Every structure is written in structure tokens, then in C-alpha cells.
XYZ file of C-alpha atoms in Angstrom:
719
model
C -0.020 0.002 0.201
C 2.942 2.335 0.889
C 4.234 1.751 -2.584
C 0.989 2.701 -4.308
C 0.777 5.704 -2.498
C 4.283 6.740 -3.078
C 3.591 6.464 -6.871
C 0.634 8.542 -6.616
C 2.709 11.342 -4.746
C 5.093 11.654 -7.677
C 2.342 11.711 -10.333
C 0.712 14.715 -8.407
C 3.974 16.579 -8.694
C 4.423 15.514 -12.152
C 1.039 17.173 -13.099
C 1.738 19.833 -10.911
C 4.671 20.782 -12.507
C 3.593 20.776 -15.770
C 0.518 23.185 -14.914
C 2.472 25.635 -13.112
C 2.209 29.182 -14.394
C 4.646 31.429 -14.740
C 5.354 34.125 -11.956
C 5.385 37.850 -13.026
C 6.889 40.710 -10.883
C 7.501 44.340 -11.483
C 8.713 45.601 -8.550
C 11.793 43.597 -7.456
C 13.968 45.055 -10.527
C 13.966 48.762 -12.155
C 13.949 48.842 -15.807
C 17.787 49.460 -16.041
C 18.179 46.460 -13.522
C 16.186 44.503 -16.067
C 18.305 44.938 -18.744
C 21.774 45.132 -16.746
C 20.839 42.362 -14.491
C 18.486 40.095 -16.328
C 18.879 40.098 -20.264
C 22.751 40.511 -19.667
C 22.875 38.546 -16.241
C 24.476 35.441 -15.824
C 24.034 34.608 -12.277
C 27.811 35.242 -11.646
C 29.963 37.591 -10.171
C 30.016 39.988 -13.035
C 26.330 39.645 -13.643
C 25.824 43.281 -12.657
C 29.069 44.768 -14.444
C 27.909 45.181 -17.778
C 30.143 47.717 -18.838
C 29.344 48.283 -22.252
C 25.535 48.707 -21.944
C 24.038 52.225 -21.477
C 21.397 55.010 -22.382
C 18.478 52.825 -21.231
C 15.292 53.972 -22.132
C 11.693 52.697 -21.908
C 8.007 53.519 -22.494
C 4.775 51.720 -21.784
C 1.606 52.529 -20.551
C 2.176 53.348 -17.345
C 5.371 55.329 -17.566
C 8.711 56.003 -19.377
C 12.218 56.707 -18.815
C 11.136 60.480 -18.683
C 8.742 59.791 -16.038
C 5.835 60.516 -18.270
C 3.055 57.882 -18.662
C -0.585 57.526 -20.577
C -2.260 56.801 -17.484
C -2.829 52.883 -18.337
C -1.136 49.526 -17.827
C 2.824 48.837 -17.195
C 3.792 46.292 -20.111
C 7.452 45.693 -18.796
C 7.938 43.145 -16.057
C 10.152 40.578 -14.851
C 9.185 36.722 -15.008
C 9.888 33.203 -14.110
C 9.048 29.868 -14.757
C 9.168 26.104 -13.574
C 6.916 24.817 -16.203
C 8.794 22.520 -18.618
C 6.235 23.018 -21.219
C 7.411 27.052 -21.347
C 10.753 26.996 -22.830
C 12.303 29.936 -20.676
C 13.338 29.679 -17.210
C 13.109 33.566 -16.811
C 13.477 36.934 -18.259
C 11.814 40.058 -19.524
C 7.974 40.716 -20.497
C 7.293 43.371 -23.089
C 3.584 43.314 -23.461
C 0.641 45.617 -25.150
C -1.310 45.003 -21.951
C -0.651 44.738 -18.370
C 2.106 42.688 -18.103
C 0.929 41.466 -14.298
C -1.739 39.366 -16.369
C 0.433 37.155 -18.296
C 0.581 34.164 -15.989
C -1.470 30.949 -16.730
C -3.923 29.364 -16.965
C -5.578 30.814 -19.882
C -8.912 31.677 -18.302
C -9.528 35.192 -19.535
C -9.206 37.576 -22.338
C -6.111 39.959 -22.258
C -7.044 43.390 -23.522
C -5.697 45.671 -21.360
C -4.361 49.475 -22.430
C -6.656 52.753 -22.886
C -6.788 55.025 -25.884
C -4.457 57.460 -24.842
C -1.296 54.978 -24.952
C -0.050 55.557 -28.195
C 1.709 53.321 -30.686
C 5.046 53.439 -32.357
C 6.239 55.593 -35.562
C 9.190 53.341 -36.375
C 7.240 50.143 -35.928
C 4.310 51.676 -38.135
C 6.937 53.071 -41.165
C 8.427 49.749 -40.719
C 5.248 47.442 -41.203
C 3.716 49.969 -43.879
C 6.605 49.928 -45.853
C 6.953 46.646 -46.524
C 3.539 46.500 -47.732
C 2.305 43.177 -46.107
C -0.530 44.592 -44.336
C -2.789 46.645 -46.372
C -5.480 47.153 -43.623
C -2.818 48.818 -41.174
C -4.150 52.085 -39.933
C -2.168 52.540 -36.909
C -0.409 51.104 -33.805
C -1.150 51.526 -30.009
C -0.226 50.468 -26.634
C 3.460 50.401 -27.833
C 5.568 48.880 -25.368
C 9.483 50.167 -25.939
C 12.822 48.970 -24.519
C 15.893 50.988 -25.913
C 19.528 50.731 -24.857
C 23.260 51.092 -26.305
C 25.784 48.482 -26.138
C 29.284 47.697 -27.499
C 29.699 43.996 -28.652
C 33.151 42.604 -27.855
C 32.974 39.877 -30.647
C 31.670 39.566 -34.432
C 28.131 38.232 -33.249
C 25.363 39.086 -31.229
C 22.159 37.271 -29.953
C 19.570 36.404 -27.767
C 16.479 34.472 -27.124
C 12.786 35.415 -27.286
C 9.455 34.149 -28.275
C 6.098 35.529 -29.261
C 2.702 35.161 -27.629
C -0.582 36.483 -28.446
C -4.532 36.503 -27.812
C -5.135 36.712 -31.371
C -3.994 33.085 -31.928
C -7.079 30.984 -32.825
C -9.758 33.038 -33.731
C -7.972 36.238 -35.253
C -4.964 34.501 -36.630
C -6.025 34.762 -40.355
C -6.167 38.316 -40.663
C -5.158 40.108 -37.692
C -1.707 40.832 -35.961
C -0.248 42.920 -33.719
C 3.546 43.435 -34.384
C 6.882 43.897 -32.881
C 10.425 44.399 -34.061
C 14.009 44.597 -33.049
C 15.560 47.360 -34.273
C 19.372 47.166 -34.294
C 21.400 50.468 -35.659
C 25.251 50.456 -35.662
C 25.693 54.099 -34.329
C 29.439 54.194 -35.190
C 28.865 53.309 -38.797
C 25.507 55.340 -39.008
C 23.809 52.490 -40.833
C 19.980 52.313 -41.154
C 18.006 49.878 -38.368
C 17.633 46.218 -39.384
C 14.953 44.134 -38.003
C 16.171 40.951 -36.228
C 12.735 39.717 -35.342
C 12.204 37.481 -38.571
C 11.490 34.275 -39.455
C 14.931 32.246 -39.858
C 16.306 32.301 -43.228
C 13.729 34.863 -44.544
C 13.121 38.790 -44.767
C 9.184 38.127 -43.128
C 8.605 39.763 -39.815
C 7.076 37.373 -37.046
C 3.456 37.836 -36.299
C 0.330 35.530 -36.092
C -0.361 35.892 -39.586
C 3.202 34.398 -40.541
C 3.675 31.736 -37.866
C 0.154 29.899 -37.601
C -1.288 26.325 -37.398
C -4.405 25.881 -39.206
C -5.382 23.025 -36.735
C -6.638 26.140 -34.463
C -8.490 27.967 -37.098
C -8.986 26.142 -40.220
C -10.406 29.352 -42.185
C -6.943 30.085 -43.503
C -3.962 27.634 -44.372
C -0.534 27.336 -41.850
C 2.155 29.244 -42.190
C 5.406 28.562 -40.945
C 4.082 25.873 -38.870
C 7.419 24.387 -37.653
C 7.873 27.878 -35.633
C 4.404 27.408 -33.914
C 4.990 26.490 -30.337
C 1.617 25.731 -28.323
C -1.892 26.558 -28.380
C -3.206 27.434 -25.043
C -6.858 27.345 -26.071
C -9.396 24.385 -25.127
C -7.815 21.264 -23.109
C -4.751 23.198 -22.773
C -6.160 26.327 -20.958
C -6.084 24.762 -17.542
C -2.490 23.947 -17.407
C -1.311 26.890 -19.420
C 1.995 28.759 -18.033
C 0.618 31.901 -19.702
C -2.709 33.441 -20.215
C -2.096 33.882 -23.801
C -3.976 32.033 -26.237
C -0.708 30.698 -28.386
C 2.999 31.390 -28.257
C 5.916 30.505 -31.070
C 8.689 28.373 -30.307
C 11.775 29.754 -28.773
C 13.808 31.511 -31.404
C 16.710 33.543 -31.366
C 17.495 37.150 -32.625
C 21.016 37.170 -34.254
C 23.449 39.518 -36.378
C 26.744 40.111 -37.113
C 28.481 43.095 -35.642
C 31.541 44.892 -35.556
C 33.686 44.643 -32.220
C 33.812 47.784 -30.515
C 31.424 49.798 -32.513
C 28.555 51.206 -30.539
C 24.862 49.717 -31.463
C 21.775 50.969 -30.129
C 18.855 48.191 -29.978
C 15.191 48.962 -29.952
C 12.794 46.411 -28.692
C 8.777 47.338 -29.444
C 5.580 45.493 -29.458
C 2.379 47.622 -30.202
C -1.371 46.581 -30.835
C -2.894 46.941 -34.447
C -5.423 49.281 -35.093
C -7.026 49.008 -31.599
C -6.148 48.471 -27.982
C -7.648 44.878 -27.925
C -6.340 41.300 -27.755
C -2.878 41.925 -26.294
C 0.442 40.252 -27.336
C 3.946 40.024 -25.566
C 7.421 38.933 -26.727
C 9.311 37.041 -23.512
C 12.962 37.843 -23.670
C 15.487 35.066 -22.409
C 16.920 36.327 -19.170
C 21.184 36.205 -19.546
C 20.861 35.416 -23.496
C 21.671 38.739 -24.534
C 25.190 37.637 -25.754
C 27.498 40.452 -26.962
C 30.786 38.393 -26.446
C 32.864 38.460 -23.235
C 36.325 39.811 -22.442
C 37.126 36.114 -20.919
C 40.983 35.702 -20.987
C 41.843 33.178 -23.753
C 44.952 31.459 -25.163
C 46.161 32.806 -29.061
C 48.100 31.037 -31.708
C 47.912 27.276 -31.186
C 46.253 27.691 -27.926
C 43.644 30.005 -29.392
C 40.541 30.207 -27.574
C 41.778 27.917 -24.488
C 40.427 29.628 -21.225
C 43.446 28.164 -19.223
C 46.952 26.985 -19.838
C 47.330 24.319 -17.384
C 47.122 20.645 -17.059
C 46.721 18.933 -20.523
C 46.838 22.587 -22.158
C 50.126 23.388 -20.188
C 52.616 25.431 -22.038
C 56.211 23.707 -23.321
C 58.959 25.206 -21.273
C 60.887 26.802 -24.296
C 57.743 28.738 -25.392
C 56.223 32.238 -25.207
C 52.288 32.624 -25.396
C 50.284 35.920 -25.845
C 46.900 35.836 -23.830
C 43.949 37.983 -24.537
C 40.995 39.539 -22.934
C 38.451 39.801 -25.973
C 39.050 40.013 -29.247
C 40.042 43.377 -29.629
C 40.577 46.282 -26.850
C 37.090 47.896 -25.473
C 37.156 51.504 -26.617
C 37.407 53.899 -23.319
C 38.112 50.602 -20.998
C 41.264 50.502 -19.226
C 43.430 47.124 -18.461
C 45.631 46.009 -15.587
C 47.651 42.870 -15.529
C 48.531 40.649 -12.494
C 50.677 37.924 -11.980
C 49.959 36.007 -8.468
C 48.150 38.935 -7.305
C 51.030 41.499 -8.031
C 50.516 44.175 -10.490
C 52.772 43.699 -13.639
C 54.072 47.161 -14.428
C 53.144 48.397 -17.786
C 50.964 45.546 -18.612
C 47.691 47.796 -19.539
C 46.393 46.473 -23.009
C 44.108 43.716 -23.738
C 47.058 41.221 -24.517
C 49.833 40.189 -22.699
C 52.578 37.908 -23.608
C 53.521 35.193 -20.985
C 57.056 33.521 -20.464
C 56.547 32.277 -16.885
C 54.009 30.166 -15.144
C 51.422 31.253 -12.571
C 48.065 32.940 -11.999
C 47.495 35.722 -14.664
C 44.528 37.770 -14.104
C 42.982 40.978 -15.916
C 40.870 43.517 -14.587
C 38.905 45.700 -16.960
C 37.561 48.944 -15.979
C 34.714 49.847 -18.309
C 33.941 53.578 -18.852
C 30.844 53.254 -16.455
C 33.228 52.520 -13.791
C 32.465 49.096 -12.765
C 35.111 46.642 -13.294
C 35.393 42.850 -14.818
C 38.104 40.262 -13.554
C 39.074 37.193 -15.311
C 41.935 34.863 -14.560
C 43.837 31.920 -16.167
C 46.463 29.382 -14.638
C 49.436 29.223 -17.018
C 51.547 26.074 -16.103
C 54.850 25.135 -18.062
C 55.967 21.834 -18.736
C 59.741 21.063 -17.891
C 62.005 21.183 -20.922
C 64.261 17.780 -21.737
C 67.280 18.276 -19.927
C 69.611 18.504 -22.937
C 73.438 19.430 -23.149
C 75.116 22.614 -24.718
C 76.861 21.500 -28.456
C 80.032 22.929 -29.172
C 80.882 25.160 -32.314
C 82.156 22.870 -35.199
C 85.445 24.311 -36.557
C 87.112 22.679 -39.702
C 89.501 23.647 -42.323
C 86.641 23.827 -44.696
C 83.369 22.037 -45.536
C 81.460 19.663 -45.660
C 80.420 19.478 -41.906
C 79.305 16.309 -40.091
C 76.681 18.235 -38.084
C 76.000 14.803 -35.651
C 79.297 15.418 -34.296
C 77.725 17.412 -31.182
C 74.664 14.841 -31.291
C 76.123 12.767 -27.929
C 76.689 16.343 -26.339
C 72.739 17.642 -27.057
C 71.414 14.237 -26.073
C 72.719 14.143 -22.537
C 72.364 10.467 -22.411
C 68.546 10.907 -23.723
C 67.705 8.212 -26.724
C 65.268 11.341 -28.548
C 65.354 11.903 -32.092
C 67.466 14.874 -33.305
C 66.619 17.016 -36.275
C 68.857 19.974 -37.716
C 67.324 23.142 -39.346
C 68.076 26.467 -41.113
C 66.232 28.616 -39.239
C 64.970 28.842 -35.481
C 61.018 28.836 -36.647
C 61.781 25.738 -38.670
C 63.172 23.916 -35.732
C 60.422 24.974 -33.664
C 57.792 23.423 -35.946
C 60.197 20.589 -37.019
C 59.849 21.951 -40.344
C 62.052 21.699 -43.489
C 64.996 19.296 -41.887
C 68.399 19.829 -43.382
C 69.303 16.353 -45.375
C 72.617 14.791 -45.604
C 73.648 15.937 -42.071
C 76.860 13.782 -42.162
C 78.255 15.769 -45.183
C 76.747 19.440 -45.013
C 78.000 21.933 -47.301
C 77.734 24.684 -44.769
C 79.166 27.991 -44.743
C 81.489 30.054 -42.232
C 79.278 31.254 -39.436
C 76.201 29.669 -40.148
C 73.970 28.981 -37.164
C 72.537 25.099 -37.108
C 69.493 24.767 -35.167
C 68.540 21.557 -33.562
C 65.281 20.119 -32.538
C 64.816 17.699 -29.774
C 60.978 16.344 -29.367
C 59.600 15.127 -25.908
C 58.219 11.578 -26.905
C 55.761 12.148 -23.781
C 54.568 15.622 -23.953
C 55.201 16.678 -27.652
C 57.215 19.892 -26.674
C 60.049 20.745 -28.702
C 63.599 21.954 -27.426
C 65.586 23.794 -29.451
C 69.211 24.799 -29.155
C 71.967 25.715 -31.669
C 75.663 25.809 -32.525
C 77.760 27.714 -35.314
C 79.710 26.465 -38.112
C 83.296 27.876 -38.537
C 86.265 27.842 -41.066
C 89.873 27.991 -39.724
C 92.431 27.696 -42.436
C 94.937 27.094 -39.872
C 93.614 23.730 -39.506
C 93.969 22.801 -43.445
C 96.916 20.480 -44.658
C 99.925 22.490 -45.751
C 99.460 22.920 -49.785
C 99.205 25.851 -52.217
C 96.909 28.731 -51.511
C 95.686 29.730 -55.178
C 94.775 33.679 -55.578
C 91.205 33.808 -56.768
C 90.990 35.701 -60.095
C 88.709 37.886 -61.318
C 85.289 37.042 -62.766
C 85.433 36.609 -66.939
C 83.049 38.942 -68.956
C 82.152 38.217 -72.500
C 79.548 39.349 -75.236
C 77.521 36.576 -76.200
C 78.284 34.678 -79.186
C 75.263 34.893 -80.953
C 72.344 37.107 -80.332
C 69.841 35.555 -77.803
C 72.280 32.594 -77.357
C 73.067 33.681 -73.693
C 76.338 32.001 -74.084
C 79.855 33.086 -74.942
C 83.255 31.804 -75.697
C 85.881 32.224 -72.916
C 89.834 31.820 -72.413
C 90.801 31.045 -69.334
C 94.593 31.109 -70.083
C 94.879 34.939 -69.065
C 93.681 33.739 -65.253
C 96.428 31.178 -65.196
C 99.201 33.758 -63.969
C 96.738 35.483 -61.817
C 96.184 31.859 -60.012
C 99.803 31.396 -59.320
C 100.256 34.989 -58.162
C 103.850 35.730 -56.892
C 104.338 32.762 -54.657
C 104.097 29.542 -57.368
C 106.071 29.534 -60.587
C 104.343 27.835 -63.975
C 107.326 25.244 -63.907
C 106.316 23.700 -60.395
C 102.394 23.957 -60.288
C 99.678 23.289 -62.714
C 96.855 25.153 -62.934
C 93.749 23.340 -64.392
C 89.788 24.532 -64.466
C 86.820 22.522 -63.792
C 82.965 22.509 -63.909
C 82.402 21.225 -60.217
C 84.128 21.416 -56.998
C 84.193 17.844 -56.519
C 86.027 17.344 -59.860
C 88.517 20.181 -58.743
C 88.815 18.319 -55.399
C 89.578 14.884 -57.130
C 91.629 16.316 -60.215
C 89.125 14.536 -62.683
C 87.822 16.114 -66.005
C 89.003 19.234 -66.595
C 88.267 21.639 -69.056
C 90.246 20.836 -72.235
C 91.046 23.131 -74.067
C 90.815 26.234 -71.589
C 90.817 28.610 -74.266
C 87.725 28.033 -75.959
C 85.124 26.916 -73.256
C 81.663 27.721 -74.124
C 80.090 28.966 -70.762
C 76.588 30.456 -69.571
C 76.085 33.598 -67.590
C 76.646 32.948 -63.768
C 78.262 29.594 -64.076
C 80.738 29.231 -61.686
C 84.357 27.650 -62.713
C 86.366 26.020 -60.159
C 90.154 26.227 -60.261
C 92.710 23.517 -58.801
C 96.382 24.554 -58.276
C 98.559 21.511 -57.867
C 102.223 20.884 -56.974
C 103.988 18.733 -59.765
C 105.986 16.852 -57.546
C 103.321 16.013 -55.062
C 99.741 15.907 -57.047
C 97.886 15.444 -53.779
C 99.093 18.922 -52.432
C 96.387 21.261 -54.064
C 94.335 24.014 -53.254
C 91.161 25.557 -55.004
C 89.450 28.189 -55.685
C 86.724 29.566 -58.374
C 85.604 32.492 -59.997
C 82.279 33.245 -62.345
C 81.570 33.735 -65.745
C 79.599 36.924 -67.026
C 77.588 36.520 -70.456
C 76.652 39.883 -71.503
C 73.670 40.005 -74.151
C 74.082 41.363 -77.700
C 72.169 44.604 -78.438
C 69.649 44.594 -81.191
C 68.139 47.451 -83.487
C 65.525 47.493 -86.191
C 64.444 50.551 -88.313
C 61.120 51.588 -89.632
C 60.048 54.546 -92.222
C 56.431 56.319 -91.604
C 55.062 57.172 -93.921
C 56.863 54.931 -96.534
C 55.821 56.956 -99.161
C 55.365 60.448 -99.483
C 54.642 63.048 -102.271
C 57.743 64.659 -103.954
C 59.394 67.444 -101.599
C 57.474 66.010 -98.410
C 59.404 64.726 -95.118
C 59.047 61.679 -93.573
C 60.221 59.833 -90.015
C 62.889 57.445 -89.374
C 62.403 55.348 -86.278
C 64.672 53.060 -84.709
C 63.878 50.821 -81.939
C 66.221 48.225 -79.982
C 68.090 47.906 -76.656
C 67.659 50.720 -74.605
C 70.108 53.343 -74.741
C 71.942 51.535 -77.404
C 74.102 53.474 -80.108
C 72.984 52.622 -83.765
C 75.106 53.162 -86.864
C 73.406 53.682 -90.483
C 73.457 55.333 -93.429
C 71.274 56.605 -95.949
C 71.657 55.716 -99.351
C 75.557 55.977 -100.180
C 75.970 58.931 -97.857
C 78.822 58.548 -94.796
C 77.510 56.559 -91.843
C 75.850 58.341 -89.075
C 75.097 57.044 -85.345
C 71.875 57.912 -82.994
C 71.186 57.146 -79.331
C 68.385 55.159 -78.514
C 66.719 56.660 -75.573
C 65.709 54.521 -72.144
C 62.621 53.009 -73.668
C 64.860 51.872 -76.632
C 63.392 54.047 -79.771
C 64.991 57.210 -81.517
C 63.451 59.335 -84.383
C 64.826 61.732 -86.888
C 62.928 63.656 -89.641
C 64.454 63.499 -93.208
C 64.920 66.406 -95.491
C 62.113 66.957 -98.030
C 62.425 63.436 -100.209
C 63.246 64.176 -103.948
C 63.923 60.528 -104.933
C 63.593 57.264 -103.433
C 65.902 56.587 -100.491
C 66.902 53.869 -98.097
C 67.988 53.882 -94.549
C 70.457 51.070 -94.374
C 71.519 49.746 -90.566
C 75.127 48.993 -90.048
C 75.892 48.100 -86.474
C 74.494 48.448 -82.924
C 76.814 49.167 -79.724
C 75.554 48.732 -76.050
C 78.153 51.303 -74.377
C 77.512 49.881 -71.189
C 78.826 46.606 -72.044
C 80.735 47.390 -74.763
C 78.819 44.591 -76.773
C 78.030 44.967 -80.608
C 76.954 43.375 -83.571
C 76.664 43.940 -87.168
C 72.936 44.778 -88.797
C 71.281 44.231 -92.101
C 68.195 45.587 -91.638
C 66.879 48.761 -93.808
C 63.769 50.502 -94.451
C 63.016 52.534 -98.020
C 61.061 55.636 -98.735
C 59.243 55.927 -102.287
C 57.770 58.876 -103.922
C 53.905 58.975 -105.075
C 53.873 59.909 -108.570
C 51.918 63.187 -109.298
C 48.641 63.115 -111.321
C 48.506 63.458 -115.131
C 46.357 66.640 -115.992
C 45.315 68.192 -119.217
C 45.743 72.129 -119.834
C 41.976 73.042 -120.275
C 40.740 75.298 -123.095
C 40.057 78.863 -122.482
C 36.597 79.548 -120.786
C 34.849 82.484 -122.754
C 32.040 84.293 -121.513
C 30.906 87.635 -121.171
C 32.494 90.313 -119.598
C 32.239 91.612 -115.597
C 29.990 94.443 -116.720
C 26.135 94.011 -116.713
C 24.435 92.020 -119.798
C 21.652 92.911 -121.340
C 19.238 91.400 -118.535
C 20.955 93.372 -115.755
C 23.056 90.665 -114.257
C 26.692 90.206 -114.095
C 28.463 87.591 -116.142
C 30.291 84.702 -114.131
C 32.599 81.516 -114.391
C 31.584 78.122 -113.452
C 35.097 76.879 -112.882
C 33.841 73.561 -112.216
C 32.759 72.633 -115.604
C 36.396 72.341 -116.440
C 37.102 69.696 -113.847
C 36.469 66.859 -116.051
C 38.507 68.377 -118.937
C 41.672 68.963 -116.701
C 41.560 65.043 -115.046
C 40.470 63.322 -117.890
C 37.505 62.299 -115.589
C 39.733 60.539 -113.065
C 37.800 60.429 -109.877
C 40.803 60.139 -107.455
C 42.244 63.515 -108.570
C 40.831 66.722 -106.537
C 41.195 69.999 -108.285
C 41.171 73.363 -106.825
C 41.201 76.739 -108.339
C 43.564 79.942 -107.427
C 43.332 83.392 -108.702
C 47.327 83.398 -109.456
C 49.949 81.029 -109.308
C 50.929 82.731 -106.098
C 47.697 82.864 -104.391
C 47.681 81.335 -100.894
C 44.453 80.049 -100.431
C 41.947 78.412 -103.157
C 38.867 80.054 -104.562
C 36.087 79.383 -102.172
C 33.397 79.299 -104.692
C 34.385 78.409 -107.949
C 31.033 77.970 -109.507
């Protein structure tokens, strides 16, 4: 019997919890506290320090931030909830009626608010501008909550649901409206409504989110977002006194950190003061980011650097409070409760373990503190390597391995840079025969097989010629410079024999020592495959020639050096004439093109050669004298004064003379004289009647008439 009673008791408790209405309170919190402590509150130590929220204003039926009111109901209140059928535990109500009437069960019609309680112009202009409610005349009983905030991240959001008495009977054609207008004050952008059906531009209302199961006079609209209908059998257990409500949704928007934003939350009755609606805002859901300390780089976003997130002993890490500095805020970092001098930005670079904290003081005067525990992993106990000093390369880099490992069995890798070593990137290959240079630093990385941490050490490579075996020391000859053999070949013929006395210098005679030339260092060291003959080698620009100076008595005693080949390209040029055909005694232009700044030699017909210098763009022009006969400009050669390279040229360009037209001397044109004729008119000449006679009817000949052979201008009207 006791078992049955116990089960019955839990059943009663379960039924009671699912029928529990919300509780509403409009005295515990002021409206600014509803914003700061409820909407932004997190029930933590910083819940009342919302440093970036300011300029809180409101308006409802019984008052506003300015102290005025409309002699009606208070539509702003705090609510709490334990009913699992209602998806919000606590928050803020914005109602078009009396917020205190919001608790369930759904046993009465909510139609609070008098006619003096006005609507909202912003909401009216927005909905009217969309053209979605053609019967809209005005809004009434508007409840408005506004404030400024500065986001700390690039995204803001908050949770809400919409409830209305219009669900059911009036859901087909009548809907109160609400909006969340967000404005970037810093960028002066236009307001954007965040109260939209997800993935659309449609405002949320009774007519845009409904289920035809509650009124089959119209079709369902976005029924996925309709939550609960509190009519009929559901009325007695309803958490609120509204007929229906949407599912819990999230208003969200991309934002720019540290810009000032203004948000206006507004809801109003459509066309009358009846059938109230409300927006329930989730307490603690207004997320504009936090300034919590997190790691960066490979520790990006980690709130602590201890335990499995501990820092390797050889690393430094930058930690930051928020994605970027908060405008107007000040920062102070501490280590183990001690102030770190000069650590006054939102970032700090650590190199020692301990408890790091930052205190942010907002412009409002409130403070927020966050801390991060940083632990360092002990580095491997490696040894110190020695410089590798040799007569010459190559080096065996592994000579330092035993010193570095210091009894460890880990793998070593060798690198050209510290960054590569720290990341185990681009290891040096051929470490037992590395062709290093004097003064080069070799970085050695050792990875801890247990922690993955990398320890880096380094040693230099040094050349000490005093360690070299006694042998001849050749003098280094200068680089050989030559012009390329043929235009565009990139190669030239070199004679190395003038280098030989330079290599021998004053200390070695040609009778006792032999100088040979090679294309590689290894060939020179081995004395194999010398360049033969050394006076006609075809080389390319930048090629290195290696020289071996060998003792004739002891061929194992030798020294090497090297020089480079420099191949200068041949210059080039071309010539053109424009126009290439002219009339007798007209002039034309000869244009030369080719290697910039080159000197071009040319001749015109059989006249003596002339030169012209091309400009920095590789062109030059000259005008001819009046042309009296066909003439040809012949290229002779081109010289680059900078390199001394030149080549002969064969190009040419010719100007010809166009043949003059053949005309016929016309017969005399006889008319009356210039006195009045019998009719009282002057006699005149129509000279154009002579054109066909003069040109022989050739349409390509243009005829002009002049009064004298010396007239400067033709007769304007020859008829």
C-alpha cells in the first residue's frame, strides 16, 4: 500500500509541475536592472557589471524613462518559470497590455490598455513600408525598451518567443506587430529588424507563424515555428494567459567589435487596444561576447593553459582579454596577485607560469576580472653543443649529437632557422656531409616523446684555414666577362689562360705548379675531368668555374678557388620609316627601335655613316629632308656602351615618292565680261565645268582653283 501511495504522490508532483504558471514581478527590478541584471545577467560575479551597456530608455502604458506615462497599464516586467512546457526559465516581458496579467492559466481575454497609450512611428513605418498589411491604420499601446551596447565579438544574439491572444480566432487576418531594430551608431547604418522568421526577411507575427489546426479558415504558415496553442484542453495547464505562442527563437546579427550599437525592442497593438500580445526575452541570453582571457596561436580560445593545455617550457604565449581592445576601457594585468608594470593592453605575452589575471575597468566605472592559470612543462635536460670548427666544408653535423642528447635517446633534427626547428619543418638532409658556410648557425630540435614539446638548441659552423693541411693557396682570379657569341644564345666563348698567372700569383711558378679548370668543386677536388682546351670554353652567364692549383711533385698537395662567368647579351636594333611613301619634297620620319640606350650606326643611301642613341625606352627618331627621290636607310651596327657588346646589322627601310597626277591644260573659258549684260546681271564663271577636262574624268584627282599662281588660298566658290 505504501508503494502505491508513493507512486501516486510523484504523479501529483509531475502533474503540478507541468501545470505551474509563470510568475511575474514588476517591483523587484527597475527597468535598467532588467536590462543589466536580467537580460545580460549570468548569475555570476559579473552579472551586474555590464560595462558596455548604456543609454537605457523605455516607454509603456504607465510610464517611461522620462517619467511620463499614459495613465494605463505597465507592459514591462520580470518573469520566472518552472513549467517545462514553457521554454524560458526567466526573463523580461514586453506586453501591449498589463504584464502582470501574463501568468496562466489561460482563463481570460487579455485586452488591457487605454486609447491614450500611443503606438510607435518606427514600427508603423517599417510594417507599412513592407506593404504586407494593407489594412493597417495605426498602432496603439506600444511598449518600447531601448539601450546602447558595444559588442566584444563579431556576433550578438538573444532568445525570445512571441505570444498573442489573437491566436485561434483572429490568426487568419489580424496581428499585432513587434520588431527588434538594431542600428550601428558608429557606422551610422540604417536600422535592421532582427525579429524575422529564420532564413527569411518576413517579420514574425500571428499571420506569418500559425497552425490551421487552431483555425481552419486559413492555411498554416511556417507551422514549424508555432509552439503551443493554449486554448481548449490546454487552457487549464497553460503557463501563460495568452492563447498561443511561437517556439523559442534566437535573434542574431553580425556586428563589428567595439562599435557602438543601439537596439530598440518594440511591440504594439494593431489598429486598436484589444487582444494583447507580448514578447518574452530570455534572461541572461543577451550575448555580445565577453572579455574572458583566452590563449592565441596554437592555444587559440583556450580559457586556461594548465594540465593538458600546459605550455612547453621553451615557448612564449600571448593571451588576450577579448578579441580586441574595448573602447574607453582600461586594463591591468597581474601575476600571482602582483601588478605587472606596464601591462595595460588587452593582450599580454607570458614566459613564466603562474596565475594571470586582468581587471577591466569600463567607462561606467564598473570592473570585470578574469584569471587564467598558466603551467609550464619542464624541458628535456639537453646538453650544450660545441661550435664545429674545420678547415673547410663539408661538416658532419652529428658530431654534436651525444653532447646535445646528454644520455637521452630522442631523435634529433637539424634546421636552417629557429622557426623551422620549433615547428620541425624543413629538416636539413645529408647531415653527415653538409656543405655549410663560415658563421652559419645550425638549429637542433629535440621532441619530447611523452609531451610533444620541442626543445631547440644551436651551434655555429666555423672555417679555420689554419687547420687545413699545408698546400698551395691559389689566388682568386677576377670573374671573366664576355659578350654572347650570337644574339639570344645566352652563351659565350671564354679563354681561361689569362687567369692562370693570376692564380699562380707571386708565390708559385708555372714550372712547378699546374693550373687546371673544372665545372664542379668535386671534380676540382678530385682532379678529374678538367676543361680541355681551356681557351675556348662555351659558358653561360653566372656559371662558376673551379680552379685547382696542384704541386707537380706532390699531386696530392693542391688548393682550389673559383670565379664566375658573366655573359652580356648582344644589343639589337631595327629601323622603320613612316610614312613609307610621300609626295615629292615632303618629309618622313625614320624610327629606330632596339636595346635601350644603345648606339645605332646607319647610313642613308650612299652617304657617310651616322649614329643615333636610343632612349631609355629603346627608341629614337629623325626626320628626313624633303624627299626628291626614293631613299633607303641601311642599318650598319649597334653598340651597347654599358657592356661594350656590339653586332653588325643588315636591316633597312625605304621611302618612295608617289607619282604626281597627270592633268590636261584646259581650253580657255570664254564668257561675257564683268559688266552688266542685257538682262542687268553680272556675267560669271562656273570653273567646276573644267574639272573633267583637266582630270580626264579621273575620280581620284582633286582639283582646286587659284586666282594667281602665287595665291595662298584656293577660290572658295569656283562656280
